[in-house]
Short mmCIF file of C-alpha atoms in Angstrom, two decimals:
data_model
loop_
_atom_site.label_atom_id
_atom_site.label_comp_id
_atom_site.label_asym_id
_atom_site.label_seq_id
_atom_site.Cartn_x
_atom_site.Cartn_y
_atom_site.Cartn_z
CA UNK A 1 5.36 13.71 -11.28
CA UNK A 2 2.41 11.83 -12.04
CA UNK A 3 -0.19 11.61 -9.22
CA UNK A 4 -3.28 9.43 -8.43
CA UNK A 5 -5.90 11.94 -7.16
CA UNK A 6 -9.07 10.74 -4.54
CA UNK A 7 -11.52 12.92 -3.26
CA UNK A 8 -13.05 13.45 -0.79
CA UNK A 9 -10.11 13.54 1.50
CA UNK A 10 -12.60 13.25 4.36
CA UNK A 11 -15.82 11.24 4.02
CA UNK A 12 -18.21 11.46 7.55
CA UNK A 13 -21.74 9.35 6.86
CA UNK A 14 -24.27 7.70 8.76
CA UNK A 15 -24.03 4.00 9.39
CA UNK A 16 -26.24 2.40 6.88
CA UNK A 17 -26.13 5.03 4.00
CA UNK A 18 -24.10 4.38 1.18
CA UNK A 19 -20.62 6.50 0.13
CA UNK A 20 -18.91 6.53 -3.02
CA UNK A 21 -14.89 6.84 -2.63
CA UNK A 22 -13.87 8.49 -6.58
CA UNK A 23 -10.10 7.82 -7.66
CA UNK A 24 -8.67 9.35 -10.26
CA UNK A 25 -5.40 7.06 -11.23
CA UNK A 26 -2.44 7.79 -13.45
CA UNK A 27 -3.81 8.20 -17.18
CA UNK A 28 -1.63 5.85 -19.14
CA UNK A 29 -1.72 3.38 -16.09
CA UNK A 30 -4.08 -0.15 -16.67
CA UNK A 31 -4.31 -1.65 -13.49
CA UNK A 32 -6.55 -0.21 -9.93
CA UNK A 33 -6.84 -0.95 -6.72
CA UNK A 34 -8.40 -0.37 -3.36
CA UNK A 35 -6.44 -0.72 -0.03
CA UNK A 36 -8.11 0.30 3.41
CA UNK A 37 -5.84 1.34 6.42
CA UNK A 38 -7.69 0.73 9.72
CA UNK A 39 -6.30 3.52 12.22
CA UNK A 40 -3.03 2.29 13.24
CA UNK A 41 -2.68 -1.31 11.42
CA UNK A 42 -1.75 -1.88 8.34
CA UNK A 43 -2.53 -1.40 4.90
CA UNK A 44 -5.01 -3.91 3.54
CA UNK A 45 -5.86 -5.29 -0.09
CA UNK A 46 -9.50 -4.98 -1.22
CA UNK A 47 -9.35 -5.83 -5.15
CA UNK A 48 -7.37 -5.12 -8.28
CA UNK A 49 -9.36 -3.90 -11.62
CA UNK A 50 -8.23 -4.44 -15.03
CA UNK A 51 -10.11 -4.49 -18.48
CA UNK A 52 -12.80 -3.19 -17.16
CA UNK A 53 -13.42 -5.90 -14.73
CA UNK A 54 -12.34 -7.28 -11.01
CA UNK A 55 -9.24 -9.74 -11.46
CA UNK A 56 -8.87 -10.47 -7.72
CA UNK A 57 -10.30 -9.56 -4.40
CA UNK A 58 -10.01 -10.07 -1.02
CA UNK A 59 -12.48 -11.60 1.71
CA UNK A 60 -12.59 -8.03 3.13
CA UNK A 61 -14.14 -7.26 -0.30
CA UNK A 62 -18.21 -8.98 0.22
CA UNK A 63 -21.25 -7.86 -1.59
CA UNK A 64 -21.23 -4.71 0.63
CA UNK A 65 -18.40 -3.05 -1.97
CA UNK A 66 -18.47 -2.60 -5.60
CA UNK A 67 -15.83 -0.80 -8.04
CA UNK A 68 -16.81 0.83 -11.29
CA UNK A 69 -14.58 2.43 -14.11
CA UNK A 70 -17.60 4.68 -15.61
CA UNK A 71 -15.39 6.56 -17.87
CA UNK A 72 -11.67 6.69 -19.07
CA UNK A 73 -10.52 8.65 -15.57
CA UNK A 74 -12.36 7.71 -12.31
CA UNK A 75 -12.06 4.96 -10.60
CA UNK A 76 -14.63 4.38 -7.75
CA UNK A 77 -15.51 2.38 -4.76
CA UNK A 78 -18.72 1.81 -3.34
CA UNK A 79 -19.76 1.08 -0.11
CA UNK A 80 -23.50 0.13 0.43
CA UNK A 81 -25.29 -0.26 4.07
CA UNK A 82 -21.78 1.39 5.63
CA UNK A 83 -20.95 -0.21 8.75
CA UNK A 84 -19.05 1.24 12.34
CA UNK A 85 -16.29 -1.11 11.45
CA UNK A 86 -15.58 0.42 7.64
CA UNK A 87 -14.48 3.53 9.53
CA UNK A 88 -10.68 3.44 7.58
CA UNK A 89 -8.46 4.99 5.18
CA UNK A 90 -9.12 4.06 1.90
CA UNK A 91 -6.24 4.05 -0.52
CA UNK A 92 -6.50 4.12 -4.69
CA UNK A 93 -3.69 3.00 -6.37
CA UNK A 94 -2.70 2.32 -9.66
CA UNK A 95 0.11 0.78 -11.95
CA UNK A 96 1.21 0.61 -15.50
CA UNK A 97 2.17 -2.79 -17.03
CA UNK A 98 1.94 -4.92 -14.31
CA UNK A 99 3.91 -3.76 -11.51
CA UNK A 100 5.32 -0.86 -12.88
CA UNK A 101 5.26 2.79 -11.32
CA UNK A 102 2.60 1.33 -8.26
CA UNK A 103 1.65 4.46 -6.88
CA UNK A 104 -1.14 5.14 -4.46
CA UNK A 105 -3.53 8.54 -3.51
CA UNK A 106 -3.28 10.30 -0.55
CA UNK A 107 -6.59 8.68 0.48
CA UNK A 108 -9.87 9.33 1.59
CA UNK A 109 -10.39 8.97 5.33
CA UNK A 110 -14.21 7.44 5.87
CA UNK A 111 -16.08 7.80 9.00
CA UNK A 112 -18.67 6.25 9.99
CA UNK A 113 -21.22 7.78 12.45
CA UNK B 1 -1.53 -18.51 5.74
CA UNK B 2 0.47 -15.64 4.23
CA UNK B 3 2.03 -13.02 6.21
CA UNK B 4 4.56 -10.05 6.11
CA UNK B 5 5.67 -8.71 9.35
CA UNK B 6 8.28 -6.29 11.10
CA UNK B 7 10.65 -7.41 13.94
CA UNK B 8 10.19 -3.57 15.78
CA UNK B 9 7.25 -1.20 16.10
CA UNK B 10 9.09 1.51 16.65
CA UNK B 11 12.87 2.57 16.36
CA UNK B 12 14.39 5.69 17.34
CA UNK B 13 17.87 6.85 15.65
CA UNK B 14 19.87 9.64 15.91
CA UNK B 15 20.40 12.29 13.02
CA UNK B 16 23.45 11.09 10.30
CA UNK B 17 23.13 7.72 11.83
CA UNK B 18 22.16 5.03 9.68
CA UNK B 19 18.82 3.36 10.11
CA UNK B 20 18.10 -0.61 8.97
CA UNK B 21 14.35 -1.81 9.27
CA UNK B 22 13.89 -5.22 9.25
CA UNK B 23 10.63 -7.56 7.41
CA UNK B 24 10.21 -11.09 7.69
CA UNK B 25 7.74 -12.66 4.87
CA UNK B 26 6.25 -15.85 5.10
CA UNK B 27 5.40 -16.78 0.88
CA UNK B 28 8.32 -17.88 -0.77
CA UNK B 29 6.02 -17.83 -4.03
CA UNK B 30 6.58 -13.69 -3.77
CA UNK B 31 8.97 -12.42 -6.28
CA UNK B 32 8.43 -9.01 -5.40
CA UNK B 33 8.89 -6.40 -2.80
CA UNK B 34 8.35 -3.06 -2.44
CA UNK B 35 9.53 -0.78 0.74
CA UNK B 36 6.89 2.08 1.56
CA UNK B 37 7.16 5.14 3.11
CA UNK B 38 4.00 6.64 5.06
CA UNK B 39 4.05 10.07 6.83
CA UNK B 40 0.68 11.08 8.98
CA UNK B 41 -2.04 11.46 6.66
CA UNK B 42 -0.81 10.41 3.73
CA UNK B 43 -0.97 7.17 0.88
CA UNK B 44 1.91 5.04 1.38
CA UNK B 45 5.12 6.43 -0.49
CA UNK B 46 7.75 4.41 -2.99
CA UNK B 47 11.17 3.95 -1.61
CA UNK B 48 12.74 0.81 -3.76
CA UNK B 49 12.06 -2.56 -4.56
CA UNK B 50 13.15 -5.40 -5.41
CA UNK B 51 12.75 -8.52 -7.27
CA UNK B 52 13.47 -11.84 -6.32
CA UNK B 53 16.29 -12.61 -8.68
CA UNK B 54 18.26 -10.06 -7.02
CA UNK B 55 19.62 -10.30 -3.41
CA UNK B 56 20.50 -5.90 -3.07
CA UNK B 57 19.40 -2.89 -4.82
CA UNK B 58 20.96 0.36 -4.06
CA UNK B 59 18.93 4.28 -4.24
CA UNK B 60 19.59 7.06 -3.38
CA UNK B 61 20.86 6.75 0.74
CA UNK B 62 18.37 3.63 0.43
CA UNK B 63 19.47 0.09 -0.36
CA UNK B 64 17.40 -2.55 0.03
CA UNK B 65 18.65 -6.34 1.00
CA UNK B 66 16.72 -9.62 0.36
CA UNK B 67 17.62 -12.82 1.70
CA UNK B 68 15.38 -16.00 0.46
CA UNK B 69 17.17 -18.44 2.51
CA UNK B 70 15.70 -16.89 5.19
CA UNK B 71 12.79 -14.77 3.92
CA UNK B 72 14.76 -11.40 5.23
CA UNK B 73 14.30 -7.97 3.30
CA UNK B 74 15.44 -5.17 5.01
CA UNK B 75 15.63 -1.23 4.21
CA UNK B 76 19.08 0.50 5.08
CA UNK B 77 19.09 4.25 5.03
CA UNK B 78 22.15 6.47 4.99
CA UNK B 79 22.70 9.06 6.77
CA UNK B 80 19.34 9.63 8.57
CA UNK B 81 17.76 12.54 8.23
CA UNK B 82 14.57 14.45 10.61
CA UNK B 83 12.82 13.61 7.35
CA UNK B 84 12.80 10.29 7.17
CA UNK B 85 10.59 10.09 10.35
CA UNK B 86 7.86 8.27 9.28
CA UNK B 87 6.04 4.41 8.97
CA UNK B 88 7.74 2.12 7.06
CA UNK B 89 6.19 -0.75 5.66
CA UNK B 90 7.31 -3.34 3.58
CA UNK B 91 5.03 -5.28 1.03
CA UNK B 92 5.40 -8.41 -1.54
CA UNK B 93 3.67 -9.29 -4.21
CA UNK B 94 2.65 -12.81 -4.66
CA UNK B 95 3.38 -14.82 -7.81
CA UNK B 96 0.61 -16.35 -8.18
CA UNK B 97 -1.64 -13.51 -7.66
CA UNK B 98 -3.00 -10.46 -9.43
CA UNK B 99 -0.98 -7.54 -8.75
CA UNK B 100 -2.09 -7.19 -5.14
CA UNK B 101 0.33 -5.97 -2.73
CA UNK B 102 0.23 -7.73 0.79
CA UNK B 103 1.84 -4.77 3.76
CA UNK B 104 3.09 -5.60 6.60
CA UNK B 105 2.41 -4.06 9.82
CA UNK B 106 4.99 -1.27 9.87
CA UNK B 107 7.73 -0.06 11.78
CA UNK B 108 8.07 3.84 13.03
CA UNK B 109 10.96 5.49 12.47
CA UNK B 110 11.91 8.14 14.69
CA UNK B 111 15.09 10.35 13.72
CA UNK B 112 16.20 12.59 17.22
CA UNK B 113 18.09 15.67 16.14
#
């Protein structure tokens, strides 16, 4: 079954350094995304990619985060000037046409020290 | 504003008994939902959906029930099983956004043996 793969699984950095979160999504799928879980709420929205460009994002998601398709696999989330409170899960999904097949990674849990 | 939220945190069920987790949603522009299943450490897990046009959808031991009179979905699964202990959230997907998922908070499932 098809998978989307993150790494790291576990991300610890300094507060005010800057962490890249890589994705790897489904290869035939067209649409991203970025989710955070805060430990013990629930999952959150940060933005949705498509064409190569943001088509929605969430207040969560200020000039502190930035997404980047460099190639035709990853799928990456950056976080400059990291903060205590970004200390989350951070969930990559991705989907096909639309809605179709919406399946996230098994996250990277961030840290921030 | 918009919302998505469970009536119980938590709720405890004996094996082979038959488990129903409840979700109220607030947008009644959504015209999709999507029930997740989340074990400890991992990215949120497709059960079923459903669209709005429907009121049930049957899976396998799942079925899934949406009310818009009332803005009601709920999750029914057969015959619970020790592996079905896990968070279960349910999410929608606005109409009038991108493809952005909105969770709500979750309810645990706990299956005693």
């Amino acid at each position: 079954e098809p998978e989307v793969t993150q790494t790291p699984s576990h991300q610890v950095t300094q507060m005010g350094q800057e962490v890249i979160l890589r994705c790897v999504p489904i290869s035939n799928h067209l649409y991203f995304y970025w989710y955070r879980q805060i430990l013990g709420q629930k999952v959150e929205f940060l933005v949705s990619f498509y064409n190569n460009e943001i088509s929605e994002k969430s207040e969560i998601f200020d000039d502190q985060f930035s997404v980047e398709r460099p190639d035709g696999s990853n799928f990456t989330l950056k976080i400059r000037s990291t903060k205590l409170e970004d200390s989350a899960m951070y969930f990559c999904a991705s989907s096909g046409t639309g809605l179709d097949g919406y399946t996230f990674g098994s996250g990277t849990r961030l840290t921030v020290v | 504003g918009e919302s998505v939220g469970l009536h119980l945190p938590t709720l405890s069920v004996q094996e082979g008994d038959n488990s129903i987790i409840n979700c109220a949603y607030s947008n009644s522009a959504s015209d999709y939902f999507i029930w997740y299943k989340q074990e400890s450490g991992k990215g949120p897990q497709f059960i079923i959906d459903i669209r709005s046009n429907m009121d049930k959808r049957q899976g396998q031991r799942v079925t899934v029930l949406l009310n818009k009179t009332v803005k009601h979905l709920s999750l029914q699964i057969a015959a619970t099983q020790p592996g079905d202990s896990a968070v279960y959230f349910c999410a929608e997907n606005p109409m009038d956004s991108s493809y952005k998922l909105i969770f709500g908070s979750g309810t645990r499932l706990l299956v005693r043996p």
